[in-house]
Amino acid sequence: MVGRTVRRTRSGELLSHTRPSRRRGRSALAGILLTAVLAGCGTASGDTGIAVPTFPAEQSGAAQAGRGPVPIALPTDCAQLMDPEQAGALFGQVLGSVSVQSVRGVPEAAVNRTERTACTYRAGGQAQAFGGARNSGPVLFQLNIGRYTDAASAARQWQLNTNAERGSATASRDITVGSVPGVLVERPDETTLALVYGVDTLTFILPVAAPGQTRSAAETLPDLAQRIIPALTPTQPPSARPTPTTPPAAPAPQAGDGAAGSARGTT
């Protein structure tokens, strides 16, 4: 018979198959194999049925922040309070040209001071931006921060220091930065802003010759304070933590040209 095959099984039963049936069987087998291959490829490329890994809430939060909880202590690196690029933008300096030097002070038990950090921000112009020496350019501003055992000790030391500062000033006046009390002290070569905030005292020093200075010291110093104070809030003990303030929006870094001592002050 044309197109028909007959074979005998071991039991003696005759089986017959037509050639078209054999072809259909082969096609069905190929289809099953192809489906399996495609299913395997789909799983490897991101099947929605694969479970998504989960992490504890505190772990994912720390991963998003890029670090653990903020330590209850003054930062050892002043860049944590204000990034040099932000400082450069405020003073119209060329991108990458501002450096910051951090110096840790010693405790002073006699006045209940537990920590002290001094920050000096410097400009360097194009030379520093392209590989010049760091921490050698003219001073943009200086900041001294003292931390005390309690808010009463900080306020008492702030009052003593500002009274002493007023004695050698050409002019001084009380001001408020947000809700933070302060004293602005003017001298021929610099202006100082002294603040008390929770358990911290802050002293900002702005040289008259600071590069890129286009505003008055009475405008620049409170602006700096409003940007740095919020960074201090989470580092203070929760029991003494003041109400945080919202910093103003930072200007964009400048692309053009921009334009030497240890930080001093009354902190």
Short mmCIF file of C-alpha atoms in Angstrom, two decimals:
data_model
loop_
_atom_site.label_atom_id
_atom_site.label_comp_id
_atom_site.label_asym_id
_atom_site.label_seq_id
_atom_site.Cartn_x
_atom_site.Cartn_y
_atom_site.Cartn_z
CA MET A 1 0.00 0.00 0.00
CA VAL A 2 1.40 3.30 -1.03
CA GLY A 3 1.88 5.78 1.78
CA ARG A 4 1.14 3.23 4.53
CA THR A 5 3.46 1.18 6.75
CA VAL A 6 2.61 -1.90 8.80
CA ARG A 7 4.69 -3.37 11.64
CA ARG A 8 4.08 -6.09 14.18
CA THR A 9 4.48 -5.56 17.91
CA ARG A 10 6.06 -8.14 20.23
CA SER A 11 2.58 -9.24 21.25
CA GLY A 12 1.74 -9.94 17.67
CA GLU A 13 -0.62 -6.99 17.22
CA LEU A 14 -0.42 -5.23 13.90
CA LEU A 15 0.05 -1.46 13.97
CA SER A 16 -0.31 0.76 10.97
CA HIS A 17 0.62 4.44 10.51
CA THR A 18 0.17 6.71 7.62
CA ARG A 19 3.05 9.03 6.69
CA PRO A 20 0.95 12.17 7.26
CA SER A 21 0.33 11.05 10.84
CA ARG A 22 4.07 10.64 11.40
CA ARG A 23 4.69 14.13 10.11
CA ARG A 24 2.02 15.53 12.39
CA GLY A 25 3.61 13.82 15.36
CA ARG A 26 7.02 15.26 14.55
CA SER A 27 5.51 18.75 14.18
CA ALA A 28 3.77 18.47 17.54
CA LEU A 29 7.01 17.37 19.24
CA ALA A 30 8.91 20.28 17.67
CA GLY A 31 6.22 22.66 18.85
CA ILE A 32 6.49 21.37 22.44
CA LEU A 33 10.28 21.76 22.41
CA LEU A 34 10.05 25.28 20.97
CA THR A 35 7.52 26.30 23.62
CA ALA A 36 9.82 25.01 26.38
CA VAL A 37 12.79 26.93 24.98
CA LEU A 38 10.80 30.17 24.70
CA ALA A 39 9.44 29.74 28.22
CA GLY A 40 12.97 29.33 29.53
CA CYS A 41 14.11 32.48 27.72
CA GLY A 42 11.17 34.46 29.09
CA THR A 43 12.03 33.51 32.67
CA ALA A 44 15.68 34.49 32.26
CA SER A 45 14.83 37.95 30.93
CA GLY A 46 12.60 39.05 33.82
CA ASP A 47 9.48 36.97 34.34
CA THR A 48 7.06 38.85 36.56
CA GLY A 49 6.47 35.62 38.45
CA ILE A 50 9.95 35.77 40.03
CA ALA A 51 9.77 37.00 43.65
CA VAL A 52 11.30 40.41 44.30
CA PRO A 53 13.86 40.41 47.17
CA THR A 54 12.72 42.29 50.25
CA PHE A 55 14.77 44.03 52.93
CA PRO A 56 13.96 45.25 56.44
CA ALA A 57 12.67 48.82 56.55
CA GLU A 58 15.63 50.12 58.52
CA GLN A 59 18.10 48.47 56.12
CA SER A 60 16.47 49.92 53.01
CA GLY A 61 16.27 53.34 54.63
CA ALA A 62 19.95 53.31 55.44
CA ALA A 63 20.75 52.16 51.90
CA GLN A 64 18.77 55.04 50.42
CA ALA A 65 20.50 57.55 52.63
CA GLY A 66 23.88 55.99 51.87
CA ARG A 67 24.83 55.89 55.55
CA GLY A 68 23.58 54.98 59.01
CA PRO A 69 21.89 57.22 61.58
CA VAL A 70 23.43 60.66 62.16
CA PRO A 71 25.75 60.49 65.21
CA ILE A 72 24.87 62.64 68.21
CA ALA A 73 28.10 64.65 68.03
CA LEU A 74 29.57 67.54 66.08
CA PRO A 75 30.66 66.49 62.58
CA THR A 76 34.39 65.93 62.28
CA ASP A 77 34.27 67.03 58.62
CA CYS A 78 32.94 70.53 57.96
CA ALA A 79 31.80 69.45 54.49
CA GLN A 80 28.95 67.64 56.27
CA LEU A 81 27.66 71.05 57.35
CA MET A 82 28.19 72.83 54.04
CA ASP A 83 29.66 71.30 50.93
CA PRO A 84 32.51 73.36 49.42
CA GLU A 85 30.62 73.50 46.11
CA GLN A 86 27.64 75.11 47.83
CA ALA A 87 29.94 77.61 49.52
CA GLY A 88 31.55 78.35 46.16
CA ALA A 89 28.14 78.97 44.60
CA LEU A 90 27.21 81.42 47.35
CA PHE A 91 30.39 83.40 46.73
CA GLY A 92 30.36 83.12 42.94
CA GLN A 93 33.49 80.97 42.76
CA VAL A 94 34.48 78.70 39.89
CA LEU A 95 33.25 75.12 40.19
CA GLY A 96 35.68 72.92 42.14
CA SER A 97 37.85 75.78 43.37
CA VAL A 98 36.70 76.00 47.01
CA SER A 99 38.24 73.89 49.78
CA VAL A 100 37.34 73.45 53.44
CA GLN A 101 39.68 72.72 56.33
CA SER A 102 38.32 71.07 59.48
CA VAL A 103 40.06 71.35 62.87
CA ARG A 104 38.87 69.61 66.02
CA GLY A 105 39.21 71.46 69.31
CA VAL A 106 39.45 70.17 72.84
CA PRO A 107 36.77 70.04 75.53
CA GLU A 108 36.71 72.70 78.24
CA ALA A 109 35.21 71.32 81.42
CA ALA A 110 35.30 74.70 83.18
CA VAL A 111 32.54 76.01 80.91
CA ASN A 112 30.83 72.63 80.23
CA ARG A 113 32.05 72.54 76.63
CA THR A 114 32.31 68.98 75.33
CA GLU A 115 33.40 69.55 71.71
CA ARG A 116 34.64 72.18 69.30
CA THR A 117 34.96 72.20 65.52
CA ALA A 118 36.55 74.97 63.42
CA CYS A 119 35.90 75.28 59.68
CA THR A 120 37.76 77.46 57.19
CA TYR A 121 36.43 77.78 53.62
CA ARG A 122 38.91 79.08 51.06
CA ALA A 123 38.79 80.12 47.43
CA GLY A 124 41.51 79.22 44.96
CA GLY A 125 40.34 80.38 41.53
CA GLN A 126 41.30 78.51 38.38
CA ALA A 127 44.71 77.41 39.74
CA GLN A 128 43.11 75.41 42.57
CA ALA A 129 40.33 74.12 40.34
CA PHE A 130 42.91 72.52 38.05
CA GLY A 131 45.26 70.95 40.56
CA GLY A 132 46.72 73.81 42.61
CA ALA A 133 47.45 73.62 46.33
CA ARG A 134 44.42 73.18 48.58
CA ASN A 135 43.79 75.20 51.76
CA SER A 136 46.08 78.00 50.61
CA GLY A 137 43.77 80.53 48.96
CA PRO A 138 42.03 83.58 50.44
CA VAL A 139 39.42 82.93 53.13
CA LEU A 140 35.76 83.05 52.16
CA PHE A 141 34.49 82.61 55.70
CA GLN A 142 35.25 80.83 58.96
CA LEU A 143 32.95 79.00 61.35
CA ASN A 144 33.59 77.89 64.93
CA ILE A 145 31.10 75.61 66.69
CA GLY A 146 31.14 74.76 70.38
CA ARG A 147 28.94 72.08 71.93
CA TYR A 148 27.97 72.16 75.61
CA THR A 149 26.45 69.75 78.06
CA ASP A 150 23.15 71.65 78.09
CA ALA A 151 21.41 74.63 76.48
CA ALA A 152 21.84 76.80 79.62
CA SER A 153 25.63 76.38 79.52
CA ALA A 154 25.70 77.21 75.80
CA ALA A 155 23.59 80.37 76.32
CA ARG A 156 25.72 81.49 79.25
CA GLN A 157 28.99 81.13 77.32
CA TRP A 158 27.47 82.82 74.25
CA GLN A 159 26.48 85.81 76.39
CA LEU A 160 29.95 86.11 77.90
CA ASN A 161 31.62 85.87 74.50
CA THR A 162 29.37 88.37 72.74
CA ASN A 163 29.82 90.90 75.55
CA ALA A 164 33.58 90.61 75.07
CA GLU A 165 33.25 90.93 71.28
CA ARG A 166 31.19 94.11 71.57
CA GLY A 167 33.95 95.77 73.58
CA SER A 168 36.38 95.82 70.61
CA ALA A 169 33.82 96.42 67.84
CA THR A 170 33.24 99.47 65.73
CA ALA A 171 29.52 98.57 65.72
CA SER A 172 27.30 95.76 67.01
CA ARG A 173 23.64 94.90 67.19
CA ASP A 174 21.29 92.11 68.21
CA ILE A 175 19.69 90.15 65.37
CA THR A 176 17.58 87.03 64.95
CA VAL A 177 18.21 84.38 62.30
CA GLY A 178 14.86 82.67 62.02
CA SER A 179 14.16 82.08 65.69
CA VAL A 180 17.84 81.84 66.66
CA PRO A 181 19.21 84.78 68.69
CA GLY A 182 22.48 86.33 67.61
CA VAL A 183 24.78 89.33 67.73
CA LEU A 184 26.35 90.95 64.66
CA VAL A 185 29.74 92.54 65.42
CA GLU A 186 31.48 94.76 62.86
CA ARG A 187 35.19 95.58 62.66
CA PRO A 188 37.26 97.32 59.97
CA ASP A 189 38.61 94.03 58.53
CA GLU A 190 35.81 91.55 59.28
CA THR A 191 32.27 91.01 60.53
CA THR A 192 31.28 88.36 63.07
CA LEU A 193 27.91 86.73 63.67
CA ALA A 194 27.60 84.88 67.00
CA LEU A 195 24.57 82.62 67.55
CA VAL A 196 23.33 80.24 70.24
CA TYR A 197 21.30 77.28 69.02
CA GLY A 198 20.29 74.56 71.45
CA VAL A 199 23.47 73.16 72.99
CA ASP A 200 25.68 74.79 70.35
CA THR A 201 27.28 78.19 69.92
CA LEU A 202 28.20 79.25 66.38
CA THR A 203 30.57 82.04 65.37
CA PHE A 204 30.74 83.03 61.68
CA ILE A 205 33.59 85.31 60.57
CA LEU A 206 33.42 87.06 57.20
CA PRO A 207 36.53 88.96 56.02
CA VAL A 208 35.89 92.27 54.32
CA ALA A 209 38.20 91.10 51.53
CA ALA A 210 36.39 87.77 50.97
CA PRO A 211 36.46 86.96 47.21
CA GLY A 212 33.17 87.18 45.35
CA GLN A 213 31.49 89.18 48.08
CA THR A 214 28.69 91.11 46.38
CA ARG A 215 26.36 91.49 49.37
CA SER A 216 26.73 93.16 52.72
CA ALA A 217 27.91 91.12 55.69
CA ALA A 218 24.49 91.67 57.28
CA GLU A 219 22.98 89.72 54.36
CA THR A 220 25.68 87.11 53.80
CA LEU A 221 26.21 85.90 57.37
CA PRO A 222 22.54 85.18 58.23
CA ASP A 223 22.22 83.43 54.87
CA LEU A 224 25.16 81.16 55.72
CA ALA A 225 23.70 80.48 59.16
CA GLN A 226 20.31 79.48 57.74
CA ARG A 227 22.03 76.90 55.53
CA ILE A 228 24.24 75.38 58.21
CA ILE A 229 21.95 75.33 61.26
CA PRO A 230 19.58 72.65 59.85
CA ALA A 231 22.56 70.30 59.44
CA LEU A 232 23.32 70.65 63.17
CA THR A 233 19.81 69.83 64.37
CA PRO A 234 19.97 66.02 63.98
CA THR A 235 23.43 65.90 65.61
CA GLN A 236 22.17 67.36 68.89
CA PRO A 237 20.76 65.20 71.72
CA PRO A 238 17.03 64.67 71.12
CA SER A 239 16.15 66.09 74.54
CA ALA A 240 17.85 69.40 73.69
CA ARG A 241 17.10 69.49 69.97
CA PRO A 242 15.55 72.80 68.84
CA THR A 243 12.87 73.05 66.19
CA PRO A 244 14.64 72.62 62.83
CA THR A 245 14.68 75.49 60.38
CA THR A 246 14.36 75.27 56.60
CA PRO A 247 17.42 76.49 54.69
CA PRO A 248 16.97 78.83 51.72
CA ALA A 249 17.43 77.53 48.19
CA ALA A 250 21.07 77.35 47.12
CA PRO A 251 22.23 79.17 43.98
CA ALA A 252 23.71 77.25 41.08
CA PRO A 253 27.54 76.93 40.97
CA GLN A 254 29.29 79.47 38.76
CA ALA A 255 31.17 78.44 35.63
CA GLY A 256 33.28 81.61 35.43
CA ASP A 257 36.43 82.74 37.22
CA GLY A 258 36.58 83.13 40.99
CA ALA A 259 39.25 84.92 42.90
CA ALA A 260 45.11 82.85 53.98
CA GLY A 261 45.30 81.16 59.01
CA SER A 262 43.48 79.21 61.64
CA ALA A 263 39.85 79.89 62.40
CA ARG A 264 39.26 82.20 65.32
CA GLY A 265 36.14 83.42 67.00
CA THR A 266 34.23 83.53 70.24
CA THR A 267 32.87 80.00 70.33
#
